[in-house]
GROMACS .gro file of N, CA and C in nm:
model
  465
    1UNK      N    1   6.720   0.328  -2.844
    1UNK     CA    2   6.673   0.250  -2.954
    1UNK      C    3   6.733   0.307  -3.082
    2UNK      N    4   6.772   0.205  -3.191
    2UNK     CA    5   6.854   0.250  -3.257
    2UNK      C    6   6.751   0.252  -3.395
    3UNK      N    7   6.781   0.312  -3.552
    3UNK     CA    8   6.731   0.385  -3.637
    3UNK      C    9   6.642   0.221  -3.632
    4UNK      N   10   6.719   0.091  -3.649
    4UNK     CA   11   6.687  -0.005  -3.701
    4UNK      C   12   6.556  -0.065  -3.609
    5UNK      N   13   6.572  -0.028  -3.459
    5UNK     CA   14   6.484  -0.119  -3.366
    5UNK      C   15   6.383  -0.030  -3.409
    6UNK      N   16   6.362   0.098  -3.446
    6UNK     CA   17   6.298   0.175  -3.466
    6UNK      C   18   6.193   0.161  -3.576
    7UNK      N   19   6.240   0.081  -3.708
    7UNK     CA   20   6.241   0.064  -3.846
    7UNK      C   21   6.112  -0.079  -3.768
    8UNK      N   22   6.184  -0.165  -3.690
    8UNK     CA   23   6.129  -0.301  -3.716
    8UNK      C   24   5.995  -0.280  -3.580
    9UNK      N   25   5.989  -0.219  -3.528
    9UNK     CA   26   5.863  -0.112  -3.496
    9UNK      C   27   5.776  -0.124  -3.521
   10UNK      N   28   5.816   0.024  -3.635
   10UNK     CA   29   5.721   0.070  -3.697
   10UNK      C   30   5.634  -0.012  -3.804
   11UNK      N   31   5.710  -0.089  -3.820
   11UNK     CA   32   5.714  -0.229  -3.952
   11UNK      C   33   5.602  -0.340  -3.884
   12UNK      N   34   5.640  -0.357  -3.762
   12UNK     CA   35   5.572  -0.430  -3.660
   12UNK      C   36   5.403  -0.356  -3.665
   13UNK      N   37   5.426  -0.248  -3.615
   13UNK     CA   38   5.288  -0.214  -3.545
   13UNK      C   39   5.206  -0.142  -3.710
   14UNK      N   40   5.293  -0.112  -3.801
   14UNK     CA   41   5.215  -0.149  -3.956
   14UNK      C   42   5.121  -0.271  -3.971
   15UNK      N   43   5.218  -0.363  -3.988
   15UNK     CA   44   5.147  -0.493  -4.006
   15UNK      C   45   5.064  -0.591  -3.881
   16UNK      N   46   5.052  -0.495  -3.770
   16UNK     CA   47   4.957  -0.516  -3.690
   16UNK      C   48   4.828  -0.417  -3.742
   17UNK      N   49   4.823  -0.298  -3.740
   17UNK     CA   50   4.751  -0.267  -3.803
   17UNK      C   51   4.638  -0.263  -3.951
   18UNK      N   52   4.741  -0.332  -3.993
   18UNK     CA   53   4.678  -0.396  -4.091
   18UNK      C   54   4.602  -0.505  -4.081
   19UNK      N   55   4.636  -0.584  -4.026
   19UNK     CA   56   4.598  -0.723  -3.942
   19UNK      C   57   4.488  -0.671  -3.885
   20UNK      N   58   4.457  -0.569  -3.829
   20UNK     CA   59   4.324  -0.547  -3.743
   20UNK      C   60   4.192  -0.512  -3.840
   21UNK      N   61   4.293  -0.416  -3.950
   21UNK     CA   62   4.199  -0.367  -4.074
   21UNK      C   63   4.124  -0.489  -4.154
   22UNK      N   64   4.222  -0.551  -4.158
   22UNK     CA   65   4.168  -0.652  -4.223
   22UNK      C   66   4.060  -0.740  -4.153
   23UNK      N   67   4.102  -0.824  -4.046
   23UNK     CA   68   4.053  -0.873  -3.940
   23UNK      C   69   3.879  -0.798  -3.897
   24UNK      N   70   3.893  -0.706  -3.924
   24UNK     CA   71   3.759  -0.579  -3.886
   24UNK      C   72   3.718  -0.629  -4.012
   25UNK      N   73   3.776  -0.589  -4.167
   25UNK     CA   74   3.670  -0.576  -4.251
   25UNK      C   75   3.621  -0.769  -4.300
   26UNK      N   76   3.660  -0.859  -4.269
   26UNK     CA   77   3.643  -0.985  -4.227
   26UNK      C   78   3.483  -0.992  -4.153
   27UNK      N   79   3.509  -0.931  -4.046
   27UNK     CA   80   3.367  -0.913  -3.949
   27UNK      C   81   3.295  -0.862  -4.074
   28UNK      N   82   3.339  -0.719  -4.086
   28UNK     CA   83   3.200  -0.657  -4.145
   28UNK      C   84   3.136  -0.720  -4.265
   29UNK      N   85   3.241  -0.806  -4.349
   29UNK     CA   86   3.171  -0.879  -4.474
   29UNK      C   87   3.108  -0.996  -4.435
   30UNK      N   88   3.118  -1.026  -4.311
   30UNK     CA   89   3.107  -1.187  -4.266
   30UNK      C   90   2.962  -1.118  -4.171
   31UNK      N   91   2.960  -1.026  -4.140
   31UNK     CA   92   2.819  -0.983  -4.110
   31UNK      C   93   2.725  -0.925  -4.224
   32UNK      N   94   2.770  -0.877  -4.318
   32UNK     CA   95   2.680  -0.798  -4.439
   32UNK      C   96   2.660  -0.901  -4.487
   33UNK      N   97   2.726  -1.047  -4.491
   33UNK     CA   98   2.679  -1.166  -4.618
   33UNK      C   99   2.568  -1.227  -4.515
   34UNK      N  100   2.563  -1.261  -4.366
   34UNK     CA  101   2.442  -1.292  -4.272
   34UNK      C  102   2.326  -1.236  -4.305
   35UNK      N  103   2.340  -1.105  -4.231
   35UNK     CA  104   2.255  -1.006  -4.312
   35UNK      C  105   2.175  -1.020  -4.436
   36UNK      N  106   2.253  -1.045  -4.555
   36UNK     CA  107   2.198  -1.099  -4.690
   36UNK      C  108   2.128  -1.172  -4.677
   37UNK      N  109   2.168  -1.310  -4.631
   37UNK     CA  110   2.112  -1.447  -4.635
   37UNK      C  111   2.019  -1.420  -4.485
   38UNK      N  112   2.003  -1.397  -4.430
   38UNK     CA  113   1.887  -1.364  -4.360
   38UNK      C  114   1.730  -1.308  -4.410
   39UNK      N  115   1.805  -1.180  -4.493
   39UNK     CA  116   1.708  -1.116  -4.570
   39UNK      C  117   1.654  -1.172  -4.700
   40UNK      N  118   1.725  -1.310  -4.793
   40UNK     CA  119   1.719  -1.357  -4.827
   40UNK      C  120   1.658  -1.532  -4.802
   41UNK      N  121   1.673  -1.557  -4.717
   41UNK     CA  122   1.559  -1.667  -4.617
   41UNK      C  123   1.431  -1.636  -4.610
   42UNK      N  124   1.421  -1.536  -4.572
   42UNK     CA  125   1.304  -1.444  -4.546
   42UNK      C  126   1.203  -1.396  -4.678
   43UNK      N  127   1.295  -1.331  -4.741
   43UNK     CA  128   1.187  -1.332  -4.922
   43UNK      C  129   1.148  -1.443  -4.936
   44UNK      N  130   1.289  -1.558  -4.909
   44UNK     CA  131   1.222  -1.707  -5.033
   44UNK      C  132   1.115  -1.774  -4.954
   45UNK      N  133   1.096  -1.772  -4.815
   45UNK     CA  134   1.003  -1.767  -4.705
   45UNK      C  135   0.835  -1.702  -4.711
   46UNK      N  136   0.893  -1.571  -4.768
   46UNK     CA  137   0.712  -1.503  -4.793
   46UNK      C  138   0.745  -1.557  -4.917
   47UNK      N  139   0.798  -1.558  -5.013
   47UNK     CA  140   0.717  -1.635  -5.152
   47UNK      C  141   0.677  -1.774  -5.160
   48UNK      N  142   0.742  -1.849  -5.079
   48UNK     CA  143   0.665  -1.967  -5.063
   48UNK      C  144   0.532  -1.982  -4.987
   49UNK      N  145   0.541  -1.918  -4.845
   49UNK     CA  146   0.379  -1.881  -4.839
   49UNK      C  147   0.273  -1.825  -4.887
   50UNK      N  148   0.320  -1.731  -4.948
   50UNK     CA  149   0.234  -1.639  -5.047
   50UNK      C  150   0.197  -1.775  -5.163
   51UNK      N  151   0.295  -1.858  -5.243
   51UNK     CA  152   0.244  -1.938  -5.325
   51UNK      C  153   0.154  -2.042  -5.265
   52UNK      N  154   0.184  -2.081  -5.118
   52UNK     CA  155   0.111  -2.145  -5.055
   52UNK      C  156  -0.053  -2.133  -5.029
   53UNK      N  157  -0.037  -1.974  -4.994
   53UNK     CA  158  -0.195  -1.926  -4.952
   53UNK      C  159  -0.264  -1.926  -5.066
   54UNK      N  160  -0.209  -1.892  -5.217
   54UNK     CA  161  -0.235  -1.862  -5.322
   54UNK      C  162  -0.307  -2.042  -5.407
   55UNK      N  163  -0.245  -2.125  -5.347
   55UNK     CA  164  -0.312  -2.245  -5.339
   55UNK      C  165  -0.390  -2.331  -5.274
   56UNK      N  166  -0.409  -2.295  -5.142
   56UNK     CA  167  -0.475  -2.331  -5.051
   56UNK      C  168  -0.661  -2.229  -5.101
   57UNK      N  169  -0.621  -2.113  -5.145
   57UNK     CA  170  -0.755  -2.044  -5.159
   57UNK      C  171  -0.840  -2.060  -5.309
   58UNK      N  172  -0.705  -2.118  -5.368
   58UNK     CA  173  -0.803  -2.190  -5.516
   58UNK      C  174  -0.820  -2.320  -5.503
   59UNK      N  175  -0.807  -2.407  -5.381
   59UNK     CA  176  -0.842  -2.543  -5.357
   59UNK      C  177  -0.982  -2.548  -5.287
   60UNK      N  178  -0.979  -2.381  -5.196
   60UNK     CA  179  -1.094  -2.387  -5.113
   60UNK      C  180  -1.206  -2.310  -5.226
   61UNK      N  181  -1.181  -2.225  -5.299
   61UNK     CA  182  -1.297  -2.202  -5.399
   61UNK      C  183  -1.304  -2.269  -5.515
   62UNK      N  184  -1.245  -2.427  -5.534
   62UNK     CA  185  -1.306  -2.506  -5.628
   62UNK      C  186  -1.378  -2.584  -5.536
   63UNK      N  187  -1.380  -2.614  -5.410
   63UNK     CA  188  -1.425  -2.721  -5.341
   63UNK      C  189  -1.544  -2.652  -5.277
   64UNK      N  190  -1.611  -2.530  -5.271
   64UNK     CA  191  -1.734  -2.440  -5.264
   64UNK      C  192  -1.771  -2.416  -5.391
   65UNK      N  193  -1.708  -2.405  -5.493
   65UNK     CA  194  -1.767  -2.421  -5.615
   65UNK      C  195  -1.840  -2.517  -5.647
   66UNK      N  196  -1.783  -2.657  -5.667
   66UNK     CA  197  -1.830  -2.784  -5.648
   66UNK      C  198  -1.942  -2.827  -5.555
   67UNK      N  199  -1.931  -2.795  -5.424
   67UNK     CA  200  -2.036  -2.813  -5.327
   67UNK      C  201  -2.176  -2.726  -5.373
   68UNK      N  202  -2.139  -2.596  -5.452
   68UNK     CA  203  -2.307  -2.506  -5.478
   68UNK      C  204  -2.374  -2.531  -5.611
   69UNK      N  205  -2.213  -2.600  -5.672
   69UNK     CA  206  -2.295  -2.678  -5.806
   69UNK      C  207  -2.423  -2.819  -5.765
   70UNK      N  208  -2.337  -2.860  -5.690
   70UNK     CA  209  -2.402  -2.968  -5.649
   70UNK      C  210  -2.513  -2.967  -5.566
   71UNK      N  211  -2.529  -2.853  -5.490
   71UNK     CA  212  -2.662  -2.778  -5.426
   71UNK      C  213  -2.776  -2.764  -5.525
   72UNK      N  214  -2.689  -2.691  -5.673
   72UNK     CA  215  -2.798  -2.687  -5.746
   72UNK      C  216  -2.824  -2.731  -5.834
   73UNK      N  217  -2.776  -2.871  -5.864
   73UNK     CA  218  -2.834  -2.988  -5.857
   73UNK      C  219  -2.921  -3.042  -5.833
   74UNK      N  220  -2.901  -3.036  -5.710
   74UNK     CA  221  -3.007  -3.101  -5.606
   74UNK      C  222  -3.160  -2.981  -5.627
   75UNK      N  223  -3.121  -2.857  -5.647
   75UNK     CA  224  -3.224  -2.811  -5.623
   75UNK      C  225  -3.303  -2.781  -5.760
   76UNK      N  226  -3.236  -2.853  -5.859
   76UNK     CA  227  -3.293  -2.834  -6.010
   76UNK      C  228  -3.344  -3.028  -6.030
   77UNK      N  229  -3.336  -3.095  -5.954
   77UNK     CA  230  -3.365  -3.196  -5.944
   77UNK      C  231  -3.566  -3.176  -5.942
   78UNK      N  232  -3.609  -3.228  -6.097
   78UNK     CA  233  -3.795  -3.148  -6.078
   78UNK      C  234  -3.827  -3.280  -5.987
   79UNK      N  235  -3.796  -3.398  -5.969
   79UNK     CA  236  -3.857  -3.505  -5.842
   79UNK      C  237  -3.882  -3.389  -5.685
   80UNK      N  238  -3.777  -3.334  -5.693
   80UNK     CA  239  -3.758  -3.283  -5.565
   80UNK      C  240  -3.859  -3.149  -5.571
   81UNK      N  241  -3.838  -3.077  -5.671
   81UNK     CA  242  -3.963  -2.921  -5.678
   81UNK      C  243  -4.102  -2.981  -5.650
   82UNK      N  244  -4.126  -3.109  -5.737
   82UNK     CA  245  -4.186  -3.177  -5.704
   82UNK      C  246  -4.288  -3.166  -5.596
   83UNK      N  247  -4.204  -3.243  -5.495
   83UNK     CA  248  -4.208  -3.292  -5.338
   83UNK      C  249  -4.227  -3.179  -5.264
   84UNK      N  250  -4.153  -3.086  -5.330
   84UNK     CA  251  -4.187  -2.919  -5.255
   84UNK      C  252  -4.294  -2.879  -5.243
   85UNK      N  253  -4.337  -2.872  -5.360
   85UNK     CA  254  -4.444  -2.817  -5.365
   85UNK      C  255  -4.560  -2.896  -5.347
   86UNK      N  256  -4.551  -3.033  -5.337
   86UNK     CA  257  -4.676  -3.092  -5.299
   86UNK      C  258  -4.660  -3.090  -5.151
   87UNK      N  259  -4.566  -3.057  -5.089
   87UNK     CA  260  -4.558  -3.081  -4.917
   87UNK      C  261  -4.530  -3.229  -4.902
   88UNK      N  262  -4.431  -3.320  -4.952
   88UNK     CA  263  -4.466  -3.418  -4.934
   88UNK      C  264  -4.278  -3.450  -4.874
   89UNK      N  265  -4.282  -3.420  -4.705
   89UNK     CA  266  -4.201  -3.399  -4.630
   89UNK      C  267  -4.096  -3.515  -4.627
   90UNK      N  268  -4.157  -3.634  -4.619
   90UNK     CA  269  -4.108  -3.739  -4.605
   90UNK      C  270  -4.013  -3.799  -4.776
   91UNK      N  271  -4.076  -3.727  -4.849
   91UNK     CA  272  -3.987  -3.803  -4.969
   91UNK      C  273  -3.877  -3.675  -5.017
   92UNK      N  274  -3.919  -3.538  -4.929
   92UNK     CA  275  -3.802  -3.484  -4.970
   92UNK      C  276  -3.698  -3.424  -4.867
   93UNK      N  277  -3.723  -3.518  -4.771
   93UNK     CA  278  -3.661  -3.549  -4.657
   93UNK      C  279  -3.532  -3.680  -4.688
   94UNK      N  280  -3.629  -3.796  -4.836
   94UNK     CA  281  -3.513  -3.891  -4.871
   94UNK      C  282  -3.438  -3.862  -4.974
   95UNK      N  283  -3.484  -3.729  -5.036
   95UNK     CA  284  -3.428  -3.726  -5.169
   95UNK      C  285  -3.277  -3.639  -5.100
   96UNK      N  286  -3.298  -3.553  -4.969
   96UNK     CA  287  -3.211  -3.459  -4.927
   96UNK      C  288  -3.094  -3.557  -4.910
   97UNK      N  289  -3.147  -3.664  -4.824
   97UNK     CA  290  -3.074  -3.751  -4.774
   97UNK      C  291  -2.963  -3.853  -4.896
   98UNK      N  292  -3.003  -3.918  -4.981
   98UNK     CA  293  -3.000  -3.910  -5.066
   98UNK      C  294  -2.877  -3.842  -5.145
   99UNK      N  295  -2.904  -3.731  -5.178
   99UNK     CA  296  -2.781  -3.643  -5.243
   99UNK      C  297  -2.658  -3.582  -5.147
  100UNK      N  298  -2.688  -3.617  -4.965
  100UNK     CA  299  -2.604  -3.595  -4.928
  100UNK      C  300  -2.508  -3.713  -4.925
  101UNK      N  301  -2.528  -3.828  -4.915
  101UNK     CA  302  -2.467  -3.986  -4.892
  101UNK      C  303  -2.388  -3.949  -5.010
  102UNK      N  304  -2.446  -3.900  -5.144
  102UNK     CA  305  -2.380  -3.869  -5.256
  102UNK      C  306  -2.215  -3.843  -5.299
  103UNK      N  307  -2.254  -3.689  -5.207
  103UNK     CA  308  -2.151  -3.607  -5.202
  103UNK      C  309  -2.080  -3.591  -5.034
  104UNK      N  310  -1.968  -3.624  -5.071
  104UNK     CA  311  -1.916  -3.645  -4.935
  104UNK      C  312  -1.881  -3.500  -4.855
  105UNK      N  313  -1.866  -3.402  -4.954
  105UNK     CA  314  -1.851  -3.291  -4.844
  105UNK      C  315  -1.959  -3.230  -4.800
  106UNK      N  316  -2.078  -3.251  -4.854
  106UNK     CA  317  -2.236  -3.256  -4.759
  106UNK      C  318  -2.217  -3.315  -4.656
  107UNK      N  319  -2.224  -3.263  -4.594
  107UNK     CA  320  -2.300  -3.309  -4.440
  107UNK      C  321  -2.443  -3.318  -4.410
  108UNK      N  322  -2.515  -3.194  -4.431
  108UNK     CA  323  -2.613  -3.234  -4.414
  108UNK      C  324  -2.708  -3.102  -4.504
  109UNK      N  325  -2.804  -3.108  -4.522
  109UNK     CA  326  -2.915  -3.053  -4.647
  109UNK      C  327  -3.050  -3.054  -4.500
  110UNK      N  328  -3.071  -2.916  -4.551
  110UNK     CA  329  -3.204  -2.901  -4.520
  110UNK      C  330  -3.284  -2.798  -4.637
  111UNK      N  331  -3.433  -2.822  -4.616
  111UNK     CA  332  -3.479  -2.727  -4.700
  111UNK      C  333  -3.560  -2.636  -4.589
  112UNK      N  334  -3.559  -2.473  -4.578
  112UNK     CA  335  -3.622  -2.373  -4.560
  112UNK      C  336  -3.693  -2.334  -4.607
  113UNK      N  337  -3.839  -2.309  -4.507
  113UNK     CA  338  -3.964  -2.201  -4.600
  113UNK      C  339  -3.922  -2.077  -4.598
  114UNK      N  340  -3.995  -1.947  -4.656
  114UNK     CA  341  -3.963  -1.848  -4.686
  114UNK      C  342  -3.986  -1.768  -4.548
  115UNK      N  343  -4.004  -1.851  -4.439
  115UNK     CA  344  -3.970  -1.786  -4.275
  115UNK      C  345  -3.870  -1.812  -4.189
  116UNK      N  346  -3.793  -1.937  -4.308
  116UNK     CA  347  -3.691  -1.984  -4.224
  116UNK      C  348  -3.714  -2.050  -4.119
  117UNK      N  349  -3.837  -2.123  -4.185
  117UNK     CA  350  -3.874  -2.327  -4.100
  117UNK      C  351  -3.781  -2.395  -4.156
  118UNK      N  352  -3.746  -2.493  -4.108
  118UNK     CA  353  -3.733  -2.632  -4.157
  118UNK      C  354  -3.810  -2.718  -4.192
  119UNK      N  355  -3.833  -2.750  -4.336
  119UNK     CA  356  -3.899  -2.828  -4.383
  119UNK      C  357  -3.892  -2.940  -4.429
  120UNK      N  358  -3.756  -2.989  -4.469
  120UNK     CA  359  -3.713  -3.077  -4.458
  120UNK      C  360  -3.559  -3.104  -4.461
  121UNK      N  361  -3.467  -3.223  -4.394
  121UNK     CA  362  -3.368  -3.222  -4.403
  121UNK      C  363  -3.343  -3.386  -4.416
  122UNK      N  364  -3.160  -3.350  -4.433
  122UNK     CA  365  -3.118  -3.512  -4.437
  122UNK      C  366  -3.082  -3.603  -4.407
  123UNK      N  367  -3.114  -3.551  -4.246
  123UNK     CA  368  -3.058  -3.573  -4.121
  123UNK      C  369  -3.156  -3.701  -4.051
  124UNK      N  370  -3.074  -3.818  -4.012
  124UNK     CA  371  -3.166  -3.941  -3.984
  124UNK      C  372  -3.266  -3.853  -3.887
  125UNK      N  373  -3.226  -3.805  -3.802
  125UNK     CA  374  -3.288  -3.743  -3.659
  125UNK      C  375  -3.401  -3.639  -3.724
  126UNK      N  376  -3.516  -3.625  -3.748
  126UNK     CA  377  -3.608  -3.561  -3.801
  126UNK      C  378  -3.713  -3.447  -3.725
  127UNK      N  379  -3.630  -3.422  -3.557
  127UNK     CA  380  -3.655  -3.339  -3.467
  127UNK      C  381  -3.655  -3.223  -3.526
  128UNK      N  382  -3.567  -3.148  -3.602
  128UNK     CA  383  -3.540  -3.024  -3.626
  128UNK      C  384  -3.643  -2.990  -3.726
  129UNK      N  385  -3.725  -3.080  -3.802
  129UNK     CA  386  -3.782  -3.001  -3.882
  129UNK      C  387  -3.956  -2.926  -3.818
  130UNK      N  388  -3.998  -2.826  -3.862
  130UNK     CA  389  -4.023  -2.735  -3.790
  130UNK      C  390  -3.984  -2.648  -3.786
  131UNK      N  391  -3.835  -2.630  -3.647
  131UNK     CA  392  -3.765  -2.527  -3.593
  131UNK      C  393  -3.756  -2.398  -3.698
  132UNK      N  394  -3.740  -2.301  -3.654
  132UNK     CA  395  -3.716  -2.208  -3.728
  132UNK      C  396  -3.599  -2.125  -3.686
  133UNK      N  397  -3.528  -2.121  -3.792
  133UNK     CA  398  -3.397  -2.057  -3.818
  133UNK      C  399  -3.401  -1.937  -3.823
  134UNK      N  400  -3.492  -1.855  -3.845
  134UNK     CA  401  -3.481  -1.735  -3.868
  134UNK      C  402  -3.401  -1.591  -3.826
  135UNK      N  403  -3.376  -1.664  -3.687
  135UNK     CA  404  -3.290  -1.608  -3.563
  135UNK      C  405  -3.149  -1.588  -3.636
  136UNK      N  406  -3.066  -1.684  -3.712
  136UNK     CA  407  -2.955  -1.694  -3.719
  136UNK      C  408  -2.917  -1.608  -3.831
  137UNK      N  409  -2.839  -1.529  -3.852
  137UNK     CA  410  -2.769  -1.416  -3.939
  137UNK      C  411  -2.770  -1.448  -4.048
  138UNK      N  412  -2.697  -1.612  -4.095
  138UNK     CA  413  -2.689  -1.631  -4.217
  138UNK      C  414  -2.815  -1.627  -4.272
  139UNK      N  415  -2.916  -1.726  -4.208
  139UNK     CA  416  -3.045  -1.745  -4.275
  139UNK      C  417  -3.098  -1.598  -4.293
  140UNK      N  418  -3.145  -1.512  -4.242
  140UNK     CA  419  -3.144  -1.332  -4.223
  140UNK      C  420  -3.127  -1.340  -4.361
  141UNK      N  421  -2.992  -1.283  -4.372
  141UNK     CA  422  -2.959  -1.255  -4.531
  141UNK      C  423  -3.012  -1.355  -4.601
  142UNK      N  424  -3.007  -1.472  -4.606
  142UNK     CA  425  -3.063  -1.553  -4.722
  142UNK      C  426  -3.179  -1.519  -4.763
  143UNK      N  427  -3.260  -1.541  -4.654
  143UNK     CA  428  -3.400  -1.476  -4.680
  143UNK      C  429  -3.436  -1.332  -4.778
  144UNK      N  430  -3.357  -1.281  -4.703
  144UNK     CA  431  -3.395  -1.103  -4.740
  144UNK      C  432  -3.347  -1.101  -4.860
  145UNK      N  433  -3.235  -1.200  -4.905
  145UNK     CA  434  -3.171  -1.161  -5.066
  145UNK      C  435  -3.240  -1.208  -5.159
  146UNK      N  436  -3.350  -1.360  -5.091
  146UNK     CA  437  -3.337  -1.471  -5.174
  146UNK      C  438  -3.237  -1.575  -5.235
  147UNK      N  439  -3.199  -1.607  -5.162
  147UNK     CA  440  -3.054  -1.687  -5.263
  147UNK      C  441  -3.040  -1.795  -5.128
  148UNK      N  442  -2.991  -1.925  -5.236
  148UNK     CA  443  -2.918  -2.028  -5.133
  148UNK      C  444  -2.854  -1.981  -5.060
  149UNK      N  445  -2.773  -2.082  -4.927
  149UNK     CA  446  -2.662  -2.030  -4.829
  149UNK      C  447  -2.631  -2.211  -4.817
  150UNK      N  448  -2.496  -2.189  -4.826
  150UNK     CA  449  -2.445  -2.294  -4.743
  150UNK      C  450  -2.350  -2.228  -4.665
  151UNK      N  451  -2.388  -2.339  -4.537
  151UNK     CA  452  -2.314  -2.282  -4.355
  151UNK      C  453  -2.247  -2.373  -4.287
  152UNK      N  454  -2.164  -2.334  -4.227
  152UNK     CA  455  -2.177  -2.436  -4.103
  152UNK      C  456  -2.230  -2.450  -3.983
  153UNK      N  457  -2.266  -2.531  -3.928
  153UNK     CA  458  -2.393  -2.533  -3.829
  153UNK      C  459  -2.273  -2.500  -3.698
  154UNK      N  460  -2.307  -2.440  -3.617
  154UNK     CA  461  -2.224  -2.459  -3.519
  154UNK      C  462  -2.303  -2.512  -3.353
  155UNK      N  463  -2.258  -2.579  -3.288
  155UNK     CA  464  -2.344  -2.665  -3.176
  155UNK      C  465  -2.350  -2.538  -3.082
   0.00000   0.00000   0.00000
């Protein structure tokens, strides 16, 4: 092999080498920019849920806000202290009824004695009043604190 085959070689397996260098650092930028935008999917991903949850939990504490205003409402309503205190089951059985038809995210209103009877509710079905709740956790604390509770009933 002569100086020249020698020359076009070395010239050769240069610019193969280079070709690989390059070719390699190709990969590695073409993986570090994935990488990026992966890690970048992913932030804009938790900040949109995060803004998400961050709205979903001030939709759910204006809409319990609203519902205990409207509880006490109902329970600053003097027709209804009224009815309480005279025992007069049946009219504050309609007044419950009544302010639930009202408000649509009522379901249903009952009133509790301080043993956690049912004394009256707003429920067409007028079986439950009587029963005593006292058993159930939420009512527990209500009692013992004094203070309203709104729950959900579970079957």
């Amino acid at each position: 092999m002569n100086a020249r085959e020698k020359l076009n070689e070395h010239y050769f397996l240069g610019c193969l080498a280079v070709s690989v260098v390059i070719g390699l650092l190709t990969l590695a930028f073409t993986a570090a920019f994935a990488v990026w935008e992966y890690v970048d999917v992913e932030d804009r991903a938790d900040v949109q849920l995060a803004a998400e949850v961050r709205a979903a939990a001030t939709l759910i504490q204006a809409v319990l806000t609203q519902q205990l205003n409207a509880l006490s409402m109902v329970a600053a309503d003097e027709r209804l202290v009224a009815a309480l205190a005279e025992r007069r089951v049946a009219d504050l059985s309609d007044r419950l009824a009544s302010a639930a038809q009202a408000n649509p995210d009522i379901n249903r209103l009952a009133i509790l004695d301080r043993h956690g009877v049912i004394v009256a509710n707003s429920a067409a079905d007028k079986t439950a009043i009587g029963r005593n709740l006292s058993d159930l956790g939420y009512v527990r604390t209500a009692l013992a604190a004094g203070r309203r509770v709104s729950a959900i009933q579970r079957a």
